Tab-separated table of C-alpha atoms and ligand atoms in Angstrom:
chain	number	residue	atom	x	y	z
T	1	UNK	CA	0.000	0.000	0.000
T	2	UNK	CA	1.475	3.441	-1.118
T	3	UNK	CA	1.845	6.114	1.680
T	4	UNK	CA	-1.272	8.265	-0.147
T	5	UNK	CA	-3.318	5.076	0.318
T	6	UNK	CA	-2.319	5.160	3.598
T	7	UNK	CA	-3.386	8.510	4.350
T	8	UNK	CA	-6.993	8.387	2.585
T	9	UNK	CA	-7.981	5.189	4.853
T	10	UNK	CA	-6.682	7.387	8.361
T	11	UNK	CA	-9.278	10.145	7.053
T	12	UNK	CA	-11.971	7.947	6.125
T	13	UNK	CA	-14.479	7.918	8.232
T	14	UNK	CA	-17.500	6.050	6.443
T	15	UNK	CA	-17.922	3.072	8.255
T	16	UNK	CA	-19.206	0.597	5.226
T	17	UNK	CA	-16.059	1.835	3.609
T	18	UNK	CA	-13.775	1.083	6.075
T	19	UNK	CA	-15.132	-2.949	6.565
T	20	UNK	CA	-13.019	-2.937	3.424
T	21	UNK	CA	-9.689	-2.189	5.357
T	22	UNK	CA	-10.938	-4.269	8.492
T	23	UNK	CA	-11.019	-7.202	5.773
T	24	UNK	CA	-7.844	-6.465	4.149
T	25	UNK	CA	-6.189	-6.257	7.894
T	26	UNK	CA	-7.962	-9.445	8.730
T	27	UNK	CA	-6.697	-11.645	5.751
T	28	UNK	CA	-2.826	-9.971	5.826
T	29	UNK	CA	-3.273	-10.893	9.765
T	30	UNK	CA	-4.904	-14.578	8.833
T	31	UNK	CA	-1.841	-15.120	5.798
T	32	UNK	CA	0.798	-14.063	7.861
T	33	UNK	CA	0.510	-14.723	11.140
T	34	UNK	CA	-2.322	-17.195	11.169
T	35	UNK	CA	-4.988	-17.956	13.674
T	36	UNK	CA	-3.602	-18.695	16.642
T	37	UNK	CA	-3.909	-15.710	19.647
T	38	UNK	CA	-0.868	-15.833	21.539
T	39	UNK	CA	-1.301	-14.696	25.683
T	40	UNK	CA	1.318	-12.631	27.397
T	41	UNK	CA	0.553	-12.626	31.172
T	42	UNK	CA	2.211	-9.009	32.146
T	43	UNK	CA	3.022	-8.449	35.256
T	44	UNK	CA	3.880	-4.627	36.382
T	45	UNK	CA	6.790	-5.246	38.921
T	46	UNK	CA	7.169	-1.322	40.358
T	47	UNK	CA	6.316	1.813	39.628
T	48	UNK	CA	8.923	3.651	40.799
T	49	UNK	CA	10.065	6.069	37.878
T	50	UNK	CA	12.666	8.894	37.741
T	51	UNK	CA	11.282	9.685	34.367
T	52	UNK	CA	9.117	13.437	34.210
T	53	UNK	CA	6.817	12.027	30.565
T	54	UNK	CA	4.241	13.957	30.214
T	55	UNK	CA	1.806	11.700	29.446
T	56	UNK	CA	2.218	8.811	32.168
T	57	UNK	CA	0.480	8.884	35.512
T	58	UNK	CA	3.986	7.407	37.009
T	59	UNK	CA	6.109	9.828	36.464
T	60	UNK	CA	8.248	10.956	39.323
T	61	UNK	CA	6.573	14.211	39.570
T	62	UNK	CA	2.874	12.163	40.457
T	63	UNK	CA	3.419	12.552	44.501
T	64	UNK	CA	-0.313	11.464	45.272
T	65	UNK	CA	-0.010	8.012	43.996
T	66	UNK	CA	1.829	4.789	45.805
T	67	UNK	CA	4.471	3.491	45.093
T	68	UNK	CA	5.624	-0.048	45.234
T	69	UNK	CA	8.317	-2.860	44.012
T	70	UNK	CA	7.122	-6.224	43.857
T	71	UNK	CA	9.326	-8.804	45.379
T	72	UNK	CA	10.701	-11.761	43.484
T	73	UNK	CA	8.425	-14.378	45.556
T	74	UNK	CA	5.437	-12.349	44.781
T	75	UNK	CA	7.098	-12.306	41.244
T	76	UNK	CA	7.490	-15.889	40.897
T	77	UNK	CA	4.093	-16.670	42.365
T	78	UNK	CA	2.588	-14.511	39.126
T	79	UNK	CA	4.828	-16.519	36.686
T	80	UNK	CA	3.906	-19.883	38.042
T	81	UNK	CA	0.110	-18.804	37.991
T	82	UNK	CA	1.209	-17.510	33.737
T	83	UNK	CA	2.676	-20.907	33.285
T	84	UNK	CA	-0.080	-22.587	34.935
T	85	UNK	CA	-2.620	-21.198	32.449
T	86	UNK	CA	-0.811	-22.306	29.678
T	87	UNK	CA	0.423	-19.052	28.402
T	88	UNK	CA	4.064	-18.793	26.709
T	89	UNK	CA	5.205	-15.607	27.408
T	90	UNK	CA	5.530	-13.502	30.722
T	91	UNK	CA	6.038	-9.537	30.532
T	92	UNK	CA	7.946	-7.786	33.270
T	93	UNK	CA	6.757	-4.104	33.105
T	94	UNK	CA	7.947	-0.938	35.120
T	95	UNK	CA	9.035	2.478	34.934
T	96	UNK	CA	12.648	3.550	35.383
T	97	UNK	CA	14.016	3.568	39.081
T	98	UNK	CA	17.682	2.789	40.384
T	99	UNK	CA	15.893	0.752	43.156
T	100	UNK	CA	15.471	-1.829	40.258
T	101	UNK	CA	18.595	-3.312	40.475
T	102	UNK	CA	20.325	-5.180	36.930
T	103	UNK	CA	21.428	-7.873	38.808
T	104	UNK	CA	17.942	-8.587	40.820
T	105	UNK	CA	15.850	-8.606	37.124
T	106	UNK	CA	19.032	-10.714	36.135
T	107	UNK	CA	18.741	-13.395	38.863
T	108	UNK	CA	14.859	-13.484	38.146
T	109	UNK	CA	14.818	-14.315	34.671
T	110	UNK	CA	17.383	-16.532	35.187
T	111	UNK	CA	15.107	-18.183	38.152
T	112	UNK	CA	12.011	-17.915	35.311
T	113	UNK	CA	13.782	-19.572	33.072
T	114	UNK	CA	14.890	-22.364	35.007
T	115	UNK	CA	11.796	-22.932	36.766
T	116	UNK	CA	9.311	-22.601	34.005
T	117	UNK	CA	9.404	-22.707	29.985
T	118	UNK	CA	8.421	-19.397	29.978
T	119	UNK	CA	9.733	-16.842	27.593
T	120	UNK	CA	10.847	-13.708	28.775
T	121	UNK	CA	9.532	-10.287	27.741
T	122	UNK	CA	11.194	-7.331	29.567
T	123	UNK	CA	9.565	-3.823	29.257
T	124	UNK	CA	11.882	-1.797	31.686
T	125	UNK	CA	12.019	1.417	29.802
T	126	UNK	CA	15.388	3.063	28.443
T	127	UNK	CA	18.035	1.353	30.478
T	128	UNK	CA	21.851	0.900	29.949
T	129	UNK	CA	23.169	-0.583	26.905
T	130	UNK	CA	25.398	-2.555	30.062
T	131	UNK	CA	22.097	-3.412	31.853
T	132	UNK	CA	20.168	-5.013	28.196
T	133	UNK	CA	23.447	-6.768	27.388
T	134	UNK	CA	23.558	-8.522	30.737
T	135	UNK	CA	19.517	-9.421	31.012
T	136	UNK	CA	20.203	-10.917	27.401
T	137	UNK	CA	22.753	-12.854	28.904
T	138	UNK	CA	20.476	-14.130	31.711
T	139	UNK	CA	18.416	-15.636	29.224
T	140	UNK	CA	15.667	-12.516	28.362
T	141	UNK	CA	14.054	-13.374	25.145
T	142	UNK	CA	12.276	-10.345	23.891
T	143	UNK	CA	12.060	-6.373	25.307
T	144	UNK	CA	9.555	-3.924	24.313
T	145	UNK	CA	10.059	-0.295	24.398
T	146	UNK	CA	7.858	2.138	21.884
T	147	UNK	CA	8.843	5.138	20.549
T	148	UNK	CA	5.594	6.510	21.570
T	149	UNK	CA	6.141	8.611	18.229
T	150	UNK	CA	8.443	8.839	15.910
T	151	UNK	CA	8.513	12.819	15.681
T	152	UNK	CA	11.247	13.467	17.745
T	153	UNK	CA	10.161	17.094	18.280
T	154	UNK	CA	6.944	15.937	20.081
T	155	UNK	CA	8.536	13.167	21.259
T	156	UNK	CA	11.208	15.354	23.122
T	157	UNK	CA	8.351	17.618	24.289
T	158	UNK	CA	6.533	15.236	26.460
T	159	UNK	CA	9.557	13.191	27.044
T	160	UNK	CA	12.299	15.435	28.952
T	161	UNK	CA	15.463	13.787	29.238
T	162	UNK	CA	18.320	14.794	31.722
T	163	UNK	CA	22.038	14.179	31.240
T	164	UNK	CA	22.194	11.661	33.664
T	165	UNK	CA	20.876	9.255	31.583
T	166	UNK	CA	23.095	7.524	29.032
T	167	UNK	CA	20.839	7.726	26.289
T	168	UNK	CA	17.090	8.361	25.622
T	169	UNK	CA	16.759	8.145	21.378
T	170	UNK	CA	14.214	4.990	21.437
T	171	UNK	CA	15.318	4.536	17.687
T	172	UNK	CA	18.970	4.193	18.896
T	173	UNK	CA	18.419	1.676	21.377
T	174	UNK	CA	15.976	-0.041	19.238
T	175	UNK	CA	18.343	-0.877	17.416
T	176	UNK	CA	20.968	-1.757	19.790
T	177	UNK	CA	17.909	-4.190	20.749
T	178	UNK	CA	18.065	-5.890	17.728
T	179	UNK	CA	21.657	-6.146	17.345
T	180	UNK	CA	22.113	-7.664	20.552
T	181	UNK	CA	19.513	-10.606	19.771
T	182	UNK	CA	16.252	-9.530	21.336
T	183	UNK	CA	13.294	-10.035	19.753
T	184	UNK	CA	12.010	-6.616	19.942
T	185	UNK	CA	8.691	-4.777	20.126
T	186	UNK	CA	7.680	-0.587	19.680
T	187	UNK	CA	4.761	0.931	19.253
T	188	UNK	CA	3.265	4.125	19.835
T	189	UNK	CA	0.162	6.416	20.984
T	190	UNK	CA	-2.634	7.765	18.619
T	191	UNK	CA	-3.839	10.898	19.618
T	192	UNK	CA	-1.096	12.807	21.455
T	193	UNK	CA	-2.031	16.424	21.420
T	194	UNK	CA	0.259	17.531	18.795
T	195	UNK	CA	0.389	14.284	16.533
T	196	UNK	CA	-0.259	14.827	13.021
T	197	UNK	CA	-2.052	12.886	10.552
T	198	UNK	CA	1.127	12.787	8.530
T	199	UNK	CA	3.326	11.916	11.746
T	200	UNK	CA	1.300	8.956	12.044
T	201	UNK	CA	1.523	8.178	8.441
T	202	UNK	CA	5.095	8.524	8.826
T	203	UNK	CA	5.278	6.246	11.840
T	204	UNK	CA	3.839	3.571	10.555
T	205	UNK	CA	6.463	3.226	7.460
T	206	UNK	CA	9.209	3.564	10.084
T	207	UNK	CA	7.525	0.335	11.605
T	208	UNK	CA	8.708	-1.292	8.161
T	209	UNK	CA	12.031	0.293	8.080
T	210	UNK	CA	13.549	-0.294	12.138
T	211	UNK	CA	12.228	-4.472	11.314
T	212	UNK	CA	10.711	-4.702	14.823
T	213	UNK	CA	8.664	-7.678	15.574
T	214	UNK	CA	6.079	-6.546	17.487
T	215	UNK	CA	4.012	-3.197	17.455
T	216	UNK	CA	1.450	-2.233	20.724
T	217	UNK	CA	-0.314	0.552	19.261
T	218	UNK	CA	-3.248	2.395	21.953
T	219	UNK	CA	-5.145	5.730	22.353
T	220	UNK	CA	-3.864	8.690	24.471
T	221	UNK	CA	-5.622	8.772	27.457
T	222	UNK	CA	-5.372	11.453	29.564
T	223	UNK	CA	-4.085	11.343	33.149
T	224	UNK	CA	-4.741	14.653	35.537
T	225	UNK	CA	-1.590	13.872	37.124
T	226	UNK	CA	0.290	14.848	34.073
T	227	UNK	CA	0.929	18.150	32.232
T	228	UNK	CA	-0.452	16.438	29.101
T	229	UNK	CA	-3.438	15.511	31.051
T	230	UNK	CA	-3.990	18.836	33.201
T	231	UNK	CA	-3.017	21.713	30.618
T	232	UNK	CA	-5.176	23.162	28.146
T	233	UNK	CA	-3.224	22.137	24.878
T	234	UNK	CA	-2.862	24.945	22.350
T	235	UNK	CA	-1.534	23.341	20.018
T	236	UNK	CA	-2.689	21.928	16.005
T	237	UNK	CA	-5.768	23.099	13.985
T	238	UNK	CA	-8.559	20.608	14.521
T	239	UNK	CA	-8.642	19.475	11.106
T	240	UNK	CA	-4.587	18.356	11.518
T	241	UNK	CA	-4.575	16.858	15.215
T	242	UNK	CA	-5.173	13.058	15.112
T	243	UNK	CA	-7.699	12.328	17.257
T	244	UNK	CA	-7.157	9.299	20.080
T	245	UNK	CA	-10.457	7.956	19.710
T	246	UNK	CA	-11.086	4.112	19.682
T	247	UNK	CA	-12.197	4.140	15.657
T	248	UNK	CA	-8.168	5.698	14.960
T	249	UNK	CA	-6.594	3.147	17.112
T	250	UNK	CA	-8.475	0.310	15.083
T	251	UNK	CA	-7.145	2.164	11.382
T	252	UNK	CA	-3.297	2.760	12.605
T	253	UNK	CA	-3.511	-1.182	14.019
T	254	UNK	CA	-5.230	-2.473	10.671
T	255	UNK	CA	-2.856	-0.148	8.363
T	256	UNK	CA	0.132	-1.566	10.081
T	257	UNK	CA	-0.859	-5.322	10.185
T	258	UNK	CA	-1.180	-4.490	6.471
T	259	UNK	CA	1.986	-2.611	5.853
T	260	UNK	CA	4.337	-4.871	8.139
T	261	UNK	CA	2.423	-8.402	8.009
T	262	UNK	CA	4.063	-10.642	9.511
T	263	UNK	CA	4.915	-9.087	13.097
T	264	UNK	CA	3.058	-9.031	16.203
T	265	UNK	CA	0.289	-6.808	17.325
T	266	UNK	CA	-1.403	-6.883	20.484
T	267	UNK	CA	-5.063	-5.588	21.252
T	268	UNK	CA	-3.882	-3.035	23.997
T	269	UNK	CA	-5.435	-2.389	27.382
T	270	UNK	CA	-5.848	1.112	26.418
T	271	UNK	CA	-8.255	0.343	23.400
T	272	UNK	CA	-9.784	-2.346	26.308
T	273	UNK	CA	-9.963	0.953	28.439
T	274	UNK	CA	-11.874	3.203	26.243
T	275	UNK	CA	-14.343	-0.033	25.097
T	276	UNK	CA	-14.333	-2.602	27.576
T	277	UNK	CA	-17.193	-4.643	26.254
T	278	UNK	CA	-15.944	-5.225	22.674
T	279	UNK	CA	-12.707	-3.380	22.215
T	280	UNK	CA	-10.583	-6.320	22.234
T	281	UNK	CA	-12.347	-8.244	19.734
T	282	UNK	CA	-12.547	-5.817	17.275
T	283	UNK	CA	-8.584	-5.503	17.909
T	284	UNK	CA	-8.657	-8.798	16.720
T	285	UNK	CA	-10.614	-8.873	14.373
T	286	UNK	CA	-8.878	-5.387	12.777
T	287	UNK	CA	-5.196	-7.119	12.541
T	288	UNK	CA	-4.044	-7.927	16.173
T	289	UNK	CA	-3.015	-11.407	17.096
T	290	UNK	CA	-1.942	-10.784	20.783
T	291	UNK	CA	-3.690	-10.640	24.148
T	292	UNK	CA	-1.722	-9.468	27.134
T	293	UNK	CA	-3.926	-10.685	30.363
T	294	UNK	CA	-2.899	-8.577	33.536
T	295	UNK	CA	-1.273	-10.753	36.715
T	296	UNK	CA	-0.076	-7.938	38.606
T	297	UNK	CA	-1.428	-8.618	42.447
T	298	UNK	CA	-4.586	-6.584	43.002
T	299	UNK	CA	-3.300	-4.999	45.727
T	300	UNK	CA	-0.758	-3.180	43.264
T	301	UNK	CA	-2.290	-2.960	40.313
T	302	UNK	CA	-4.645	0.038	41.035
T	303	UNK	CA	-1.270	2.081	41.597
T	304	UNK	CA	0.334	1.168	38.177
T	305	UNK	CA	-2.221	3.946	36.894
T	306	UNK	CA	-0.309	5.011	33.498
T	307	UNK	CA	-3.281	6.295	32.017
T	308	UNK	CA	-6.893	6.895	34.346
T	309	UNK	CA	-9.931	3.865	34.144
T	310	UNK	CA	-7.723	0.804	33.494
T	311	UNK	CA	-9.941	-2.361	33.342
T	312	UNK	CA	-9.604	-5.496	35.123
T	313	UNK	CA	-8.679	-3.822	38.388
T	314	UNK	CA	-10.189	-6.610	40.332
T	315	UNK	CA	-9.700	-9.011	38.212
T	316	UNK	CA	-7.382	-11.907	38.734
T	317	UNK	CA	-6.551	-15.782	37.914
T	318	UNK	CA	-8.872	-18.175	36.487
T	319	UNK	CA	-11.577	-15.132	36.121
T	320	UNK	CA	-9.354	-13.342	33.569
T	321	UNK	CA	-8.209	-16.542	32.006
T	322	UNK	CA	-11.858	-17.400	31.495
T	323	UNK	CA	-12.596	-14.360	30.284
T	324	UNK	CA	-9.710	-14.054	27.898
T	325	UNK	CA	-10.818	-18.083	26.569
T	326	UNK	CA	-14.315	-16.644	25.890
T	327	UNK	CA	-13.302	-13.635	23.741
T	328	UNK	CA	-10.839	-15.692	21.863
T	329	UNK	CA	-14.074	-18.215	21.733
T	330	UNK	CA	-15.770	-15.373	20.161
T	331	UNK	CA	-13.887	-13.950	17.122
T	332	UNK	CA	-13.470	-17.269	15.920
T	333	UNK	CA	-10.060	-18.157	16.620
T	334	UNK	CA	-7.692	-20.299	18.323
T	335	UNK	CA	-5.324	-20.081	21.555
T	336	UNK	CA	-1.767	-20.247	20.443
T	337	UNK	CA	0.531	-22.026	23.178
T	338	UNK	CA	4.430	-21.785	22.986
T	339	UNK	CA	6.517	-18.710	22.540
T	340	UNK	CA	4.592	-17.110	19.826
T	341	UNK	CA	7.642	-15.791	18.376
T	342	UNK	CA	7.744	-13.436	15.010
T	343	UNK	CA	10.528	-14.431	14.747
T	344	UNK	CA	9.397	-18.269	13.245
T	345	UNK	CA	6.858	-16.601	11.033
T	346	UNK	CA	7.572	-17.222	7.072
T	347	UNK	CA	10.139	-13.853	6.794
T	348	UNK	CA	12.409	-12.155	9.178
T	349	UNK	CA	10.737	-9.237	10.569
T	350	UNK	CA	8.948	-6.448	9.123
T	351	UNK	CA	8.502	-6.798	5.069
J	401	SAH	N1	8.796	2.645	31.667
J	401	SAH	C1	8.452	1.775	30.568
J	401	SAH	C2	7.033	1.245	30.674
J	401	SAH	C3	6.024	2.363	30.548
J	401	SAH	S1	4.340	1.960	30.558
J	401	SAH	C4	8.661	2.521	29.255
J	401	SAH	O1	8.724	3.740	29.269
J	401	SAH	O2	8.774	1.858	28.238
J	401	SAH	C5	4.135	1.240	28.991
J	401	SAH	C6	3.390	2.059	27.943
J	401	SAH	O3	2.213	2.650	28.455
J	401	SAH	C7	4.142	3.245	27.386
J	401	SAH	O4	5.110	2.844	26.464
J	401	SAH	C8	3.027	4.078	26.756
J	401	SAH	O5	2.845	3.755	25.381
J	401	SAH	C9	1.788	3.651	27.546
J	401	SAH	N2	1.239	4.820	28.236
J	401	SAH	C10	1.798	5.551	29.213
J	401	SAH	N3	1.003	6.596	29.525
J	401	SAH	C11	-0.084	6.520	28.715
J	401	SAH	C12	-1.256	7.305	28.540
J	401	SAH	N4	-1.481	8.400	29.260
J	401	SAH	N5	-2.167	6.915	27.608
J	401	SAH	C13	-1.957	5.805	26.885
J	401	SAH	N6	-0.865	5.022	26.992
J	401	SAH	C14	0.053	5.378	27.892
């Protein structure tokens, strides 16, 4: 699909029009990647964060929210329950904090995987090329980190960076990812204030270029904790500012299942968040073959609040695993056990 192509389906709005791109996303998703749903169980270890982003509710500057770090028991105890389930993968999430130690996270995925078949998804933010080196080493299989957008003059705006740390260009360490053997996974949010039609347009071609093998694409949502969340934006003319509305989420997913085939795409929590009854089916049904089921402990997982309303607060074990079966039940497809890796699909990476 050319980029002008590209850009007529993200301002179509006709809804009998766009089943045609829903199709087209479903049978790219169906030829590429096949049928099978692949479960991540994710569990948010802390969040601490020295980070200032202006669009999570973590950020260091958020005083009126708890803060915790998971220990590895209560770690372990949310891997067994993953492995238990039959799921292949297990995400460790967090923001950026010096109380998570590279040694700890490397003695825990080395615990993970000896102790299950689990493979190992770390999402631990921008740390040291030292740090990704060494959890590689311990046996870490994949790490996701999104660019949140690729217009690294927004980007820089709601991302402030500080010379204390060693680097903060996602592209860069993208592709440090990649050279150093992760299987590696980006995204980014529709809807920033600020975000262009074109910026998206651009970001999804970038998907193609950096070869990533997994893309997590959600809505803004606003947090009032956060200057992106509390400020009146003055920003783009209406008619130029993507909006971060559920329908835009489902064209950027569908657009890039079509443009990059043969990667992973998850149906995020945040599209879950802004339609909880049917928001993940139509993910999946739009060009997403993922599903990443929440196994944080309830008694953290209220304070992970990156963006305001998350679902599943209360939920837990075989009441989300249900629920997750059911869905899948629903659209037609099947549970995929193992690692789920893009990396066995028919080509290497993005084509
Ligand atoms: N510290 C890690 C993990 C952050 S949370 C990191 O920076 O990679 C994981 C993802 O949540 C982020 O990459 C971002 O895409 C998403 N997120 C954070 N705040 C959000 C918001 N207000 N609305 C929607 N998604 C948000």
């Amino acid at each position: 699909m050319q980029p002008d192509e590209v850009m007529h389906w993200l301002k179509e709005e006709d809804e009998q029009t766009l089943e045609v791109l829903w199709k087209k996303a479903d049978e790219t998703r169906r030829e590429y990647v096949g049928n099978d749903i692949h479960l991540r169980g994710i569990i948010e270890i802390s969040n601490y964060c020295v980070r200032l982003c202006h669009y999570c509710g973590i950020n260091a500057a958020n005083k009126n929210i708890k803060r915790y770090l998971m220990t590895v028991e209560e770690i372990m105890n949310g891997v067994k329950e993953i492995e238990s389930y039959g799921y292949g993968t297990v995400v460790l999430q967090a923001g950026e904090d010096a109380r998570i130690k590279a040694d700890w996270i490397a003695e825990i995925i080395k615990r993970i995987k000896n102790e299950t078949s689990l493979s190992v998804t770390l999402s631990l933010g921008e740390r040291k090329k030292s740090e990704l080196e060494l959890w590689k080493k311990s046996g870490a299989d994949r790490y996701l980190l999104k660019i949140e957008t690729g217009n690294q003059r927004l980007f820089k705006s709601i991302h402030p960076t500080a010379s204390k740390f060693e680097w903060s260009n996602r592209i860069q360490i993208l592709f440090f990812l990649l050279e150093t053997g992760y299987e590696t996974g980006s995204g980014i949010m529709v809807g920033i204030p600020g975000q262009t039609y074109n910026d998206i347009l651009t970001d999804i071609f970038l998907f193609k270029k950096l070869g990533v093998h997994m893309l997590g694409i959600g809505p803004f949502l606003p947090h009032p904790e956060t200057s992106l969340g509390k400020e009146f934006f003055e920003g783009l003319e209406d008619k130029d500012q993507v909006p971060n509305t559920e329908l835009m989420t489902y064209k950027v997913n569908a657009l890039t299942r079509i443009i990059c085939k043969n990667i992973n795409i998850p149906t995020t929590t945040a599209l879950a968040t802004i339609n909880s009854k049917t928001g993940r089916e139509l993910g999946l049904k739009r060009g997403a073959n993922v599903i990443m089921p929440n196994f944080t402990p309830i008694k953290y997982r209220q304070f992970y609040e990156i963006y305001p309303g998350r679902i599943c607060l209360e939920e837990f074990g075989t009441k989300v695993n249900n629920m997750i079966h059911e869905r899948i039940k629903s659209v037609d497809r099947e549970i995929g056990y193992g690692p789920g890796s893009a990396i066995q699909n028919k080509a290497q990476k993005c084509i």
